[in-house]
Amino acid sequence: MNKDEAHSQVELESSDDHRYIIFYLGQELYATPLTATREVVEVLPTKAIPNTVESFIGVCNLRGQIVGVVDLRRRFAIPENGAEGSGVYFVFDVNGGAIAAQIDSILCVDLIPPESLDTKPNLVTKFPQKYIIGIAKYRDRLVTVVDFRSILSHEELISLEIQEKKAA
Amino acid sequence: MDLAQSFLGIFLDEVEDTLQHWESDCLKLNKGESKAAALQSVFRHAHNLKGTAKSVGQVAFAEFVHSAEDLITLLMNDKIACTPDTVALLLECQAVLASWGAGLRADPQHVEQTQALAARLKLAASAGGLQPLQKLSSVTKAVAGDIFWADEVNTQSKAEPGSAAPATGEQVPLDVVKVAPGAVPVAEDTLRVPVARIDALIRLAGELAIQSAILTNATRNEAPMERQTQQAAALIAKAVSDLQTEALNLRMQSVGGLLQRMERVLRDVSRQLGKEIAIQVSGSEVELDKSVLERMKDPLVHILRNAVDHGVEDKETRVAAGKAAVANISVSAEQTSGSVTLTIRDDGKGLDKEKIFSKAVEKGLIDPSSKLFDADVFSLIFLPGFSTADRVTDVSGRGVGMDVVKRAVDEIGGKISIESSRGKGTTFQINIPSSLSITDVIIVDVESNLYAVPIQDIEEVVHINSLRAETVSGSSMMINLRGKVIPLKKLSMFLSNTESRESVESDRVAIVARSGRDSVALEVDRIFGQQSVVVRKLDGKLQKVPGFSGGTILQNGEPGMIVHLPTILNHFAQERAGS
């Protein structure tokens, strides 16, 4: 594929920065642009919030800020990898505040050069197509590059039941 | 325009006050008493005067004060000697400024002729050879935007003495004011600080308080530690809590300015409508959080306009009804613990119950067969789209307003109530929290999840076992609370995470909350007692989750949601209506 074209696609987040956080969700490897992530913290105690969707774990105390946490595995029906208790939060700044996403573990932060990123992959994933940045080859493995920040900023937290009641 | 004039009024009051101090300081200088302290005091007065003058747009005034300030700085730093001549010059400045102030009272555009004196000031200053205040003036200019006055910062106890001076970058002996014998305490010295800075301080103090609470909790529960360590932890907790209180106090402003504005509105409106009204204002010294104060401004003015327009009758009607020709309206603010009550009372014709009722029926807001208590009839006027004014006037009666008032009060967690009797008058009472950032809550356990419920929303806490709880018409539980039968709901029906389970505990408790005329008892699993929490605004998406007004960090460091009982009661009421 044409290199320039790849460039223009990745521009979503940052035009020059090709650094990504590469991490595990279940058994699969994913990557998300580093610059779109505010911080990475270890798993914090959470408190469940009623009337929210199942994939919304609850809120945590992130240095005095109350931040909601979404479990990405539950959200996208990714089988757990069995290593219970492990996990990391990605914290994203989305419009209107911070939101955290729980993933399994981080592999590394590394460059994924545009030439090894296929931005028009022909595949069906669990994620909405518009948030897929591409598929990359990384150390002989395939990594799905997803714009998780955008996914989270469009995430609906309130349970369907309540939403329907409101609409009614 | 009104506002600008009232600001100018405040400024001129300050000018008079400050110049008095200026004079007494100069007299002290003349006598050679505590020279450094007196100079520093003059400097501070000049500096503040300059700031205020700029903030009300009196640029020429500020410039003149600035040139005097230059001279004082040189004197302070011993760049020029403090001779009787220079003191006389400072006194001359004082006299000119006093006459300038008097001129401004008569004509807001007044500018005093000061060229000659300013030239002499420059000449005297040039003996010192420097223009030391360049930096300071740029600092003053930089402090623009959202600024308010930290009222009555007592220089001796709270702020650093001479806090204005370090901005010059000059070496100023900081503790002179304290040490110097006979130095007059500068009680009303103020400092202009951007709100954002104070908010940052409050945020930090809040975070510190949370961490300190966690620490205190740990010292109680964990392995015994050294006495000294324990004491230190206790002292830190105390200092942090004081720090937080002081930080929050920085945002407090007296309601005086608001009351003054209301007085002004009343004068204008009553003149416009040709009504003669005497106003009594009390409680100007009561303090409210700046943001609360700002949000209450429009609602209060609206109530007042209504009182003048609809509440108070015209002279002829009053005399015919055997009342005094001059109507009375009183506006008062009263501080109670943690909250402030604002009262607007008129001795007009009172609210017309029948008219309100029929209007509400006419607008389809209530059912014609409903039987309502007086208070409930009155509160109909808070419904959106309600207006009983026969004619639409400039002053009020556009059909918007009272619902906006109610909403503004609701938003800050306040309560509004109306009392009115026919022919005697109407009283509006608004009870609002004096500070937005800290609230007293009861911690409750619902299905092993802790929630904070603001005390202001709770009427009482009851033990269900001691009351007769009965099932009425199949499903709904009712309890008999001192002869009043109220519904009993499980709070877990709204705040549920898991499948609801039967409560088998022997000690069942409920919080009683009121919505409108109805009280509802909400059963919880446990009550943990009361505490003060720092309210955190919830971020974007969390805001939309129903039933919560905010979040907080509990003493154990866990996040806790602050329950908004009105939403939940509303939910139950709708359920009832739906079934």
XYZ file of C-alpha atoms in Angstrom:
747
model
C 0.000 0.000 0.000
C 0.959 3.549 -0.563
C 2.936 5.086 2.253
C 1.376 8.535 2.076
C -2.048 7.096 2.356
C -1.058 5.317 5.526
C 0.149 8.593 6.907
C -3.057 10.427 6.346
C -5.012 7.708 8.117
C -2.941 7.659 11.259
C -3.220 11.410 11.425
C -6.306 10.844 13.525
C -4.256 11.251 16.654
C -0.867 12.566 15.792
C 0.813 12.912 12.484
C 4.401 12.294 13.494
C 4.251 10.251 16.613
C 4.275 6.580 15.811
C 4.633 5.410 19.375
C 1.980 3.029 20.598
C 1.206 1.241 23.815
C 1.062 -2.442 22.992
C -0.959 -4.482 25.430
C -2.924 -7.633 26.076
C -6.674 -7.909 26.167
C -7.263 -11.546 26.883
C -4.843 -13.487 24.692
C -4.795 -10.918 21.920
C -2.401 -8.047 21.360
C -3.712 -4.545 20.825
C -2.138 -1.151 20.442
C -3.383 2.363 20.982
C -1.590 5.655 20.268
C 0.616 6.641 23.187
C -0.076 10.341 22.917
C -3.817 9.783 23.238
C -3.325 8.183 26.637
C -3.107 10.452 29.642
C -1.548 7.980 32.013
C -1.260 4.340 32.933
C -1.892 3.332 36.533
C -2.149 0.096 38.410
C -5.591 -1.252 39.178
C -7.320 0.753 41.914
C -10.170 -0.272 44.184
C -13.430 0.541 42.465
C -16.915 1.123 43.637
C -19.847 -0.069 41.586
C -22.405 2.470 40.426
C -26.046 1.434 40.141
C -28.001 1.876 36.928
C -24.980 1.632 34.701
C -24.035 -0.885 32.029
C -22.396 -4.122 33.037
C -19.053 -3.316 31.449
C -18.791 -0.205 33.599
C -16.883 -1.401 36.649
C -17.508 1.679 38.731
C -15.533 4.636 39.969
C -12.092 4.808 41.472
C -10.171 7.413 43.430
C -7.384 8.554 41.178
C -5.436 10.911 43.434
C -8.595 12.629 44.594
C -10.291 12.671 41.223
C -13.284 10.409 40.816
C -12.796 8.523 37.577
C -15.087 5.984 35.948
C -13.587 2.655 34.825
C -14.694 0.577 31.850
C -13.657 -3.063 31.569
C -12.664 -3.395 27.937
C -12.769 -7.172 28.040
C -16.316 -7.260 29.271
C -17.258 -4.445 26.939
C -16.091 -6.256 23.827
C -16.694 -9.801 25.012
C -13.045 -10.756 24.987
C -12.401 -13.941 26.923
C -10.317 -13.403 30.034
C -6.858 -14.837 29.934
C -7.161 -16.499 33.279
C -4.584 -14.353 35.050
C -7.057 -13.044 37.582
C -6.122 -10.028 39.611
C -3.672 -8.659 37.111
C -4.538 -5.616 35.126
C -3.752 -2.043 34.374
C -5.834 1.081 33.876
C -5.356 3.340 30.909
C -6.596 6.805 31.745
C -7.842 8.929 28.856
C -8.882 12.535 28.848
C -12.078 12.674 26.882
C -14.330 15.651 26.396
C -15.862 16.401 29.749
C -13.454 14.512 31.941
C -11.263 11.527 32.517
C -12.210 7.915 31.949
C -10.207 4.792 32.634
C -10.138 1.473 30.808
C -9.031 -1.771 32.374
C -6.850 -4.018 30.218
C -4.875 -7.148 31.074
C -1.241 -6.185 30.864
C 1.098 -3.963 28.954
C 3.680 -5.532 26.697
C 5.646 -2.416 25.865
C 5.630 1.027 24.355
C 7.178 0.998 20.913
C 7.260 2.567 17.502
C 5.051 1.120 14.852
C 6.307 2.691 11.642
C 3.585 3.570 9.151
C 4.989 1.097 6.637
C 4.244 -1.810 8.912
C 0.733 -0.591 9.624
C -2.005 -1.748 7.317
C -4.716 0.839 7.683
C -7.181 -0.876 5.401
C -7.235 -4.335 6.851
C -9.824 -6.671 5.559
C -11.009 -8.093 8.802
C -13.951 -8.156 11.083
C -13.198 -7.258 14.670
C -15.205 -6.795 17.808
C -14.701 -3.071 17.572
C -16.638 -0.605 15.475
C -14.822 -0.271 12.178
C -14.373 3.493 12.463
C -12.202 3.169 15.530
C -9.829 0.660 13.967
C -6.630 2.412 12.990
C -5.179 -0.695 11.396
C -3.362 -3.970 11.774
C 0.347 -3.959 12.390
C 3.016 -6.562 12.334
C 4.986 -6.399 15.514
C 7.743 -8.889 16.324
C 6.136 -11.633 14.256
C 2.767 -11.067 15.852
C -0.281 -9.249 14.607
C -1.426 -6.294 16.612
C -4.821 -4.627 16.216
C -4.331 -0.875 16.482
C -7.455 0.696 17.931
C -8.313 4.267 18.858
C -9.503 3.415 22.352
C -9.736 7.019 23.393
C -12.417 7.706 20.807
C -14.229 4.526 21.732
C -14.342 5.587 25.363
C -15.413 9.092 24.589
C -18.483 7.678 22.868
C -19.177 5.107 25.512
C -22.642 5.024 27.013
C -22.519 4.274 30.727
C -26.144 4.400 31.721
C -27.930 1.070 31.647
C -30.364 0.415 28.813
C -33.232 -0.001 31.224
C -32.805 3.525 32.565
C -32.277 4.947 29.104
C -35.532 3.403 27.942
C -37.339 4.765 30.966
C -36.021 8.208 30.185
C -37.098 7.942 26.594
C -40.555 6.730 27.589
C -24.655 51.570 34.708
C -26.235 51.119 38.129
C -23.647 48.570 39.001
C -20.765 50.755 37.887
C -22.141 53.542 40.042
C -22.482 51.318 43.035
C -18.892 50.150 42.531
C -17.797 53.748 42.390
C -19.653 54.296 45.658
C -17.789 51.474 47.317
C -14.539 52.817 45.923
C -15.194 56.306 47.266
C -16.001 54.916 50.698
C -12.694 53.150 50.580
C -10.927 56.317 49.471
C -12.206 58.181 52.498
C -11.287 55.379 54.812
C -7.838 54.894 53.354
C -7.039 58.588 53.334
C -7.814 58.781 57.014
C -5.172 56.145 57.660
C -2.845 57.899 55.260
C -3.201 61.073 57.250
C -2.616 59.458 60.619
C 0.450 57.653 59.252
C 1.883 60.943 57.965
C 1.275 62.545 61.332
C 3.182 59.716 62.946
C 6.026 60.258 60.491
C 6.079 63.910 61.451
C 6.486 62.982 65.073
C 9.231 60.539 64.105
C 7.369 57.599 65.640
C 8.001 54.072 64.312
C 9.051 55.429 60.988
C 9.460 52.184 59.070
C 6.068 50.864 60.122
C 4.315 54.105 59.287
C 5.960 54.287 55.871
C 5.038 50.759 55.124
C 1.480 51.422 56.161
C 1.257 54.464 53.882
C 2.713 52.409 51.094
C 0.109 49.720 51.533
C -2.705 52.216 51.571
C -1.410 53.890 48.451
C -0.946 50.586 46.723
C -4.437 49.334 47.515
C -5.972 52.626 46.546
C -4.253 52.403 43.192
C -5.585 48.897 42.641
C -9.146 49.806 43.525
C -9.029 52.932 41.413
C -7.956 50.891 38.412
C -10.632 48.286 39.004
C -13.364 50.919 38.853
C -11.839 52.569 35.813
C -10.453 55.655 37.569
C -7.209 55.534 35.656
C -6.115 59.121 36.230
C -6.701 58.709 39.941
C -4.656 55.504 39.929
C -1.827 57.197 38.043
C -1.579 59.982 40.538
C -1.543 57.546 43.456
C 1.123 55.629 41.610
C 3.446 58.623 41.545
C 2.938 59.099 45.269
C 3.643 55.417 45.744
C 6.956 55.840 43.909
C 8.037 58.446 46.393
C 6.979 56.334 49.374
C 8.964 53.365 48.090
C 12.074 55.480 47.874
C 11.483 56.686 51.423
C 10.959 53.148 52.616
C 14.217 52.005 51.127
C 16.127 54.981 52.501
C 16.914 56.108 48.953
C 15.828 59.557 50.032
C 15.602 60.967 53.498
C 12.306 61.318 55.234
C 12.266 65.022 55.964
C 9.369 67.153 57.211
C 9.189 68.499 53.660
C 8.572 65.122 52.092
C 5.997 64.288 54.749
C 4.282 67.561 53.983
C 4.280 66.571 50.338
C 2.597 63.262 51.195
C 0.013 65.119 53.247
C -0.594 67.416 50.334
C -1.221 64.367 48.151
C -3.662 63.138 50.741
C -5.568 66.412 50.658
C -5.676 66.446 46.858
C -6.955 62.864 46.765
C -9.613 63.671 49.348
C -10.834 66.570 47.259
C -10.711 64.335 44.156
C -12.899 61.778 45.933
C -15.393 64.442 46.923
C -15.448 65.648 43.324
C -16.150 62.144 42.047
C -19.137 61.784 44.342
C -20.746 64.762 42.660
C -19.596 63.884 39.152
C -18.292 60.415 38.210
C -16.218 61.985 35.423
C -14.467 64.436 37.710
C -10.701 64.752 37.352
C -8.715 66.799 39.851
C -5.982 69.139 38.675
C -2.819 67.449 39.853
C -0.134 68.334 37.303
C 1.756 70.712 39.591
C 1.765 68.363 42.533
C 2.633 65.366 40.349
C 5.615 67.293 39.005
C 6.792 68.041 42.523
C 6.418 64.367 43.416
C 8.536 63.440 40.420
C 11.131 65.967 41.393
C 11.315 64.657 44.943
C 11.510 61.095 43.649
C 14.232 61.917 41.175
C 16.455 62.673 44.149
C 16.359 58.929 44.716
C 17.303 58.428 41.108
C 15.128 55.404 40.384
C 11.782 54.400 38.992
C 11.418 51.403 41.218
C 7.769 50.706 40.685
C 7.774 49.772 37.037
C 7.652 46.143 37.903
C 4.872 46.549 40.356
C 2.620 48.334 37.956
C 3.044 45.571 35.440
C 2.129 43.045 38.093
C -1.022 44.964 38.835
C -1.924 45.049 35.177
C -1.399 41.332 34.823
C -3.959 40.610 37.476
C -6.920 41.058 35.219
C -10.005 39.016 34.504
C -11.951 37.254 37.172
C -10.930 39.003 40.324
C -12.637 39.547 43.574
C -11.774 41.128 46.839
C -10.673 38.892 49.600
C -12.568 40.836 52.193
C -11.025 41.983 55.387
C -7.849 40.048 55.304
C -6.377 40.974 58.610
C -2.824 41.782 57.790
C -1.502 40.980 61.175
C -2.951 37.536 61.697
C -3.718 36.077 58.331
C -1.655 37.534 55.564
C 2.000 38.225 55.602
C 2.454 41.703 56.926
C 3.252 43.912 54.012
C 2.031 41.296 51.603
C 1.645 43.923 48.920
C 5.215 45.021 49.194
C 7.198 41.930 48.150
C 5.826 42.325 44.641
C 8.231 45.200 44.183
C 11.109 42.841 44.535
C 12.607 45.263 47.037
C 13.874 44.272 50.427
C 11.170 45.293 52.805
C 11.431 44.431 56.480
C 8.442 42.160 56.783
C 7.845 42.030 60.477
C 8.082 45.695 61.262
C 4.352 46.085 61.632
C 4.244 43.446 64.317
C 7.227 44.632 66.281
C 6.838 48.374 66.141
C 5.305 49.693 69.337
C 2.134 51.634 68.902
C 1.686 50.567 65.300
C -1.968 50.707 64.338
C -3.298 47.327 63.292
C -4.351 47.501 59.671
C -7.632 45.685 59.958
C -9.246 46.240 56.591
C -6.307 45.749 54.333
C -7.192 43.782 51.250
C -5.408 41.881 48.577
C -6.649 41.210 45.086
C -6.274 37.593 44.091
C -7.503 35.840 40.962
C -10.258 33.348 41.768
C -8.447 30.568 39.926
C -5.589 30.770 42.398
C -7.867 30.470 45.367
C -9.653 27.557 43.752
C -6.351 25.818 43.176
C -5.560 26.313 46.849
C -8.941 24.929 47.880
C -8.472 21.928 45.626
C -5.101 21.193 47.149
C -6.368 21.677 50.677
C -9.210 19.320 49.870
C -6.879 16.637 48.589
C -4.680 17.092 51.615
C -7.693 16.716 53.888
C -8.638 13.456 52.221
C -5.168 11.999 52.524
C -4.951 13.199 56.096
C -8.242 11.478 56.907
C -6.879 8.248 55.468
C -3.783 8.651 57.611
C -5.805 9.343 60.735
C -7.896 6.302 60.036
C -4.755 4.222 59.734
C -3.272 5.481 62.996
C -6.423 4.368 64.760
C -6.695 0.940 63.245
C -3.224 -0.258 62.551
C -0.485 -1.508 64.811
C 0.228 0.700 67.803
C 2.761 3.359 67.007
C 4.964 5.719 68.889
C 3.142 8.273 70.950
C 5.028 11.007 69.180
C 4.018 9.748 65.769
C 0.444 9.531 66.866
C 0.525 13.062 68.198
C 2.099 14.335 65.032
C -0.602 12.656 62.976
C -3.287 14.234 65.125
C -1.687 17.661 64.830
C -1.388 17.304 61.087
C -5.049 16.392 60.873
C -5.935 19.472 62.877
C -3.721 21.781 60.834
C -5.026 20.377 57.580
C -8.607 20.833 58.634
C -7.866 24.430 59.687
C -6.083 25.007 56.419
C -9.067 23.759 54.504
C -11.455 25.945 56.437
C -9.272 28.998 55.902
C -8.898 28.229 52.205
C -12.637 27.906 51.803
C -13.142 31.107 53.741
C -11.138 32.916 51.091
C -14.044 32.405 48.745
C -16.504 33.840 51.209
C -17.892 37.260 50.479
C -20.292 39.307 52.501
C -23.790 39.646 51.134
C -23.578 43.392 51.713
C -22.991 44.163 48.059
C -25.926 42.015 47.004
C -28.241 43.613 49.541
C -27.093 47.031 48.422
C -27.923 46.122 44.863
C -31.364 44.926 45.902
C -31.984 48.158 47.707
C -31.088 49.970 44.532
C -33.391 47.781 42.397
C -36.213 48.385 44.813
C -35.736 52.150 44.625
C -35.726 52.077 40.825
C -38.710 49.785 40.433
C -40.851 51.479 43.037
C -40.161 54.868 41.464
C -41.014 53.458 38.060
C -44.327 52.106 39.341
C -45.085 55.125 41.502
C -45.259 53.116 44.688
C -43.919 54.365 47.968
C -41.942 51.682 49.695
C -39.624 51.695 52.683
C -36.921 49.072 52.671
C -35.162 47.525 55.639
C -31.991 45.622 55.019
C -30.245 43.531 57.626
C -27.470 40.986 57.802
C -25.015 42.639 55.408
C -22.164 41.043 57.309
C -23.322 37.493 56.577
C -20.948 35.695 54.259
C -21.600 33.366 51.362
C -19.401 31.505 48.951
C -18.704 33.667 45.927
C -20.312 31.241 43.496
C -23.404 30.861 45.672
C -23.637 34.610 45.900
C -23.438 35.040 42.163
C -26.074 32.425 41.512
C -28.472 33.974 44.001
C -28.267 37.457 42.533
C -30.841 37.130 39.759
C -33.338 35.002 41.696
C -33.386 37.467 44.578
C -33.785 40.452 42.321
C -36.625 38.657 40.576
C -38.462 37.940 43.820
C -37.989 41.528 44.847
C -39.341 42.873 41.567
C -42.357 40.604 41.943
C -42.904 41.835 45.462
C -42.858 45.440 44.339
C -44.951 44.871 41.243
C -47.540 42.318 42.381
C -47.153 42.101 46.135
C -47.401 45.703 47.196
C -50.630 47.577 46.507
C -50.745 51.185 45.371
C -51.226 53.904 47.929
C -54.993 54.323 47.515
C -55.697 50.613 47.889
C -53.512 50.465 50.971
C -55.212 53.409 52.625
C -58.624 52.001 51.743
C -57.664 48.726 53.365
C -56.632 50.584 56.490
C -52.928 50.022 56.018
C -50.083 52.492 56.243
C -49.683 54.379 52.983
C -46.012 53.530 52.747
C -45.385 49.854 52.126
C -42.603 47.941 53.820
C -40.268 45.450 52.274
C -37.534 43.862 54.286
C -34.601 41.904 52.979
C -32.494 40.026 55.458
C -29.717 37.526 55.564
C -29.159 35.322 58.561
C -26.366 32.883 59.252
C -27.268 29.541 60.769
C -24.911 26.628 61.083
C -23.684 25.731 57.619
C -26.423 27.589 55.862
C -27.722 31.061 55.258
C -31.346 32.071 55.216
C -32.361 34.929 52.961
C -35.752 36.395 53.628
C -37.750 38.822 51.530
C -40.881 40.001 53.287
C -43.489 42.466 52.086
C -46.618 43.739 53.755
C -48.634 43.789 50.560
C -51.820 42.053 49.603
C -50.517 38.502 49.900
C -50.842 35.698 47.404
C -54.296 34.913 46.079
C -54.792 31.218 46.765
C -57.951 30.829 44.698
C -56.466 32.657 41.773
C -53.301 30.570 41.833
C -55.314 27.398 42.069
C -57.658 28.227 39.218
C -54.781 29.442 37.112
C -52.944 26.174 37.654
C -56.089 24.245 36.702
C -56.568 26.437 33.667
C -53.008 25.784 32.537
C -53.497 22.084 33.084
C -50.836 21.968 35.764
C -53.051 20.334 38.362
C -56.257 18.390 38.562
C -59.266 20.575 39.518
C -60.311 18.055 42.141
C -56.980 18.106 43.966
C -57.009 19.236 47.532
C -53.914 21.134 48.445
C -52.479 22.714 51.544
C -51.704 26.423 51.443
C -47.972 25.843 51.105
C -48.576 23.516 48.174
C -50.826 26.025 46.451
C -48.160 28.685 46.837
C -45.463 26.428 45.473
C -47.495 26.076 42.275
C -46.063 29.424 41.233
C -42.690 27.696 40.901
C -43.998 25.522 38.093
C -42.670 26.386 34.641
C -45.004 28.549 32.621
C -47.000 29.833 35.567
C -47.856 33.510 35.841
C -50.913 35.097 37.376
C -50.198 38.635 36.343
C -53.251 40.056 34.630
C -51.137 42.387 32.630
C -47.666 41.920 31.347
C -45.480 44.706 32.611
C -41.940 45.749 32.095
C -41.110 44.820 35.622
C -42.434 41.313 35.891
C -45.145 39.029 34.631
C -43.663 37.569 31.517
C -44.519 34.087 32.675
C -40.913 33.210 33.207
C -39.185 33.747 36.457
C -40.380 31.924 39.494
C -39.555 28.554 37.982
C -36.118 29.897 37.155
C -35.791 31.085 40.745
C -36.724 27.640 42.013
C -34.283 25.962 39.683
C -31.432 28.253 40.696
C -32.101 27.493 44.354
C -32.369 23.754 43.672
C -29.114 23.748 41.784
C -27.131 24.907 44.754
C -28.921 22.525 47.094
C -31.075 25.176 48.701
C -34.724 25.312 49.648
C -37.300 27.973 48.987
C -40.558 28.383 50.838
C -43.416 30.852 50.744
C -45.641 32.056 53.504
C -48.446 34.394 52.726
C -51.607 35.620 54.298
C -54.329 37.499 52.528
C -54.077 41.226 52.986
C -51.039 41.004 55.229
C -48.168 40.173 52.982
C -45.876 37.536 51.620
C -42.599 36.106 52.828
C -40.130 34.281 50.653
C -37.511 32.341 52.501
C -34.513 30.840 50.811
C -32.231 28.572 52.726
C -28.936 27.960 51.023
C -25.677 26.279 51.972
C -23.094 28.931 52.753
C -20.423 27.008 50.950
C -20.737 24.739 47.977
C -17.629 22.704 48.387
C -18.186 21.011 51.717
C -21.347 19.320 52.768
C -22.493 17.295 55.755
C -23.613 13.827 54.839
C -24.790 10.627 56.411
C -22.971 7.566 55.139
C -25.349 4.734 54.356
C -24.760 1.182 53.238
C -26.918 -0.130 50.420
C -26.040 -3.648 49.341
C -22.508 -3.344 50.693
C -21.913 -0.142 48.792
C -21.405 3.067 50.743
C -23.218 6.212 49.667
C -23.218 9.718 51.043
C -26.619 11.315 51.593
C -26.638 15.073 52.245
C -28.116 15.825 55.631
C -30.074 18.743 54.258
C -32.222 16.267 52.290
C -32.953 14.086 55.289
C -35.777 14.792 57.692
C -34.967 12.095 60.165
C -33.573 8.637 60.638
C -35.947 5.997 61.959
C -35.718 2.431 63.214
C -38.303 0.505 61.298
C -38.670 -2.224 63.881
C -40.017 0.185 66.432
C -42.658 1.360 63.981
C -45.547 -0.567 62.576
C -44.744 -1.477 59.004
C -47.674 -2.809 57.054
C -48.311 -3.960 53.579
C -51.063 -1.987 51.964
C -53.051 -3.131 48.938
C -50.842 -6.048 48.194
C -47.438 -4.658 47.530
C -46.553 -1.273 48.908
C -45.210 -1.001 52.421
C -46.316 1.812 54.646
C -45.110 2.806 58.070
C -46.860 4.744 60.739
C -44.623 7.592 61.772
C -46.141 9.376 64.731
C -49.613 9.054 63.318
C -48.611 9.904 59.779
C -48.637 7.017 57.374
C -45.840 7.240 54.842
C -44.599 4.837 52.206
C -41.538 2.743 52.931
C -39.247 2.042 50.006
C -35.983 0.246 49.831
C -33.258 2.546 48.607
C -31.776 -0.562 46.982
C -34.724 -0.563 44.597
C -33.077 2.402 42.963
C -29.464 1.869 43.918
C -29.261 -1.750 42.995
C -26.253 -3.553 41.653
C -27.259 -7.095 42.323
C -30.457 -9.047 42.617
C -32.371 -7.636 45.519
C -32.533 -9.857 48.533
C -34.821 -10.021 51.473
C -33.664 -8.155 54.484
C -33.578 -10.448 57.466
C -31.689 -8.156 59.783
C -33.394 -7.380 63.005
C -32.261 -3.784 63.155
C -33.739 -2.156 60.104
C -33.199 1.541 59.539
C -34.579 4.077 57.122
C -33.966 7.688 56.277
C -37.020 9.859 55.910
C -36.981 12.388 53.117
C -39.552 14.844 52.011
C -40.661 15.618 48.521
C -43.229 18.344 48.374
C -45.867 17.470 50.928
C -45.105 13.761 51.000
C -42.515 12.109 53.133
C -41.020 8.836 52.080
C -39.022 6.472 54.226
C -36.113 4.883 52.401
C -34.743 1.750 53.926
C -30.992 1.241 53.890
C -28.903 -1.654 55.126
C -26.883 0.302 57.627
C -26.122 3.839 58.684
C -22.555 4.712 59.482
C -22.949 8.154 60.895
C -22.282 11.655 59.851
C -19.285 13.344 58.323
C -18.315 16.387 56.337
C -17.154 15.614 52.841
C -15.581 17.619 50.073
C -17.886 17.545 47.095
C -16.253 16.685 43.770
C -18.008 17.439 40.579
C -18.478 14.348 38.504
C -16.802 14.187 35.134
C -18.791 14.383 31.936
C -20.269 10.944 31.518
C -20.685 10.201 35.196
C -22.798 13.320 35.529
C -25.513 11.681 33.496
C -25.914 8.666 35.750
C -29.230 9.344 37.488
C -29.586 9.740 41.223
C -26.270 11.354 42.064
C -25.341 14.956 42.597
C -21.620 14.464 42.952
C -18.864 12.331 44.257
C -16.543 12.429 47.182
C -13.664 10.561 48.694
C -14.657 8.780 51.874
C -12.501 8.523 54.970
C -11.155 5.129 53.956
C -9.954 6.577 50.667
C -12.666 4.934 48.608
C -14.717 6.974 46.231
C -18.293 7.512 47.342
C -21.221 8.797 45.385
C -23.343 11.583 46.800
C -26.957 10.602 46.449
C -29.445 13.137 45.139
C -32.586 12.166 47.034
C -34.973 14.452 45.099
C -34.250 12.517 41.890
C -34.857 9.214 43.615
C -38.068 10.366 45.259
C -39.198 11.617 41.903
C -38.465 8.222 40.430
C -40.570 6.514 43.087
C -43.372 9.025 42.641
C -43.458 8.361 38.917
C -43.496 4.665 39.577
C -46.468 5.156 41.850
C -48.266 7.250 39.276
C -47.483 4.698 36.600
C -48.734 1.666 38.490
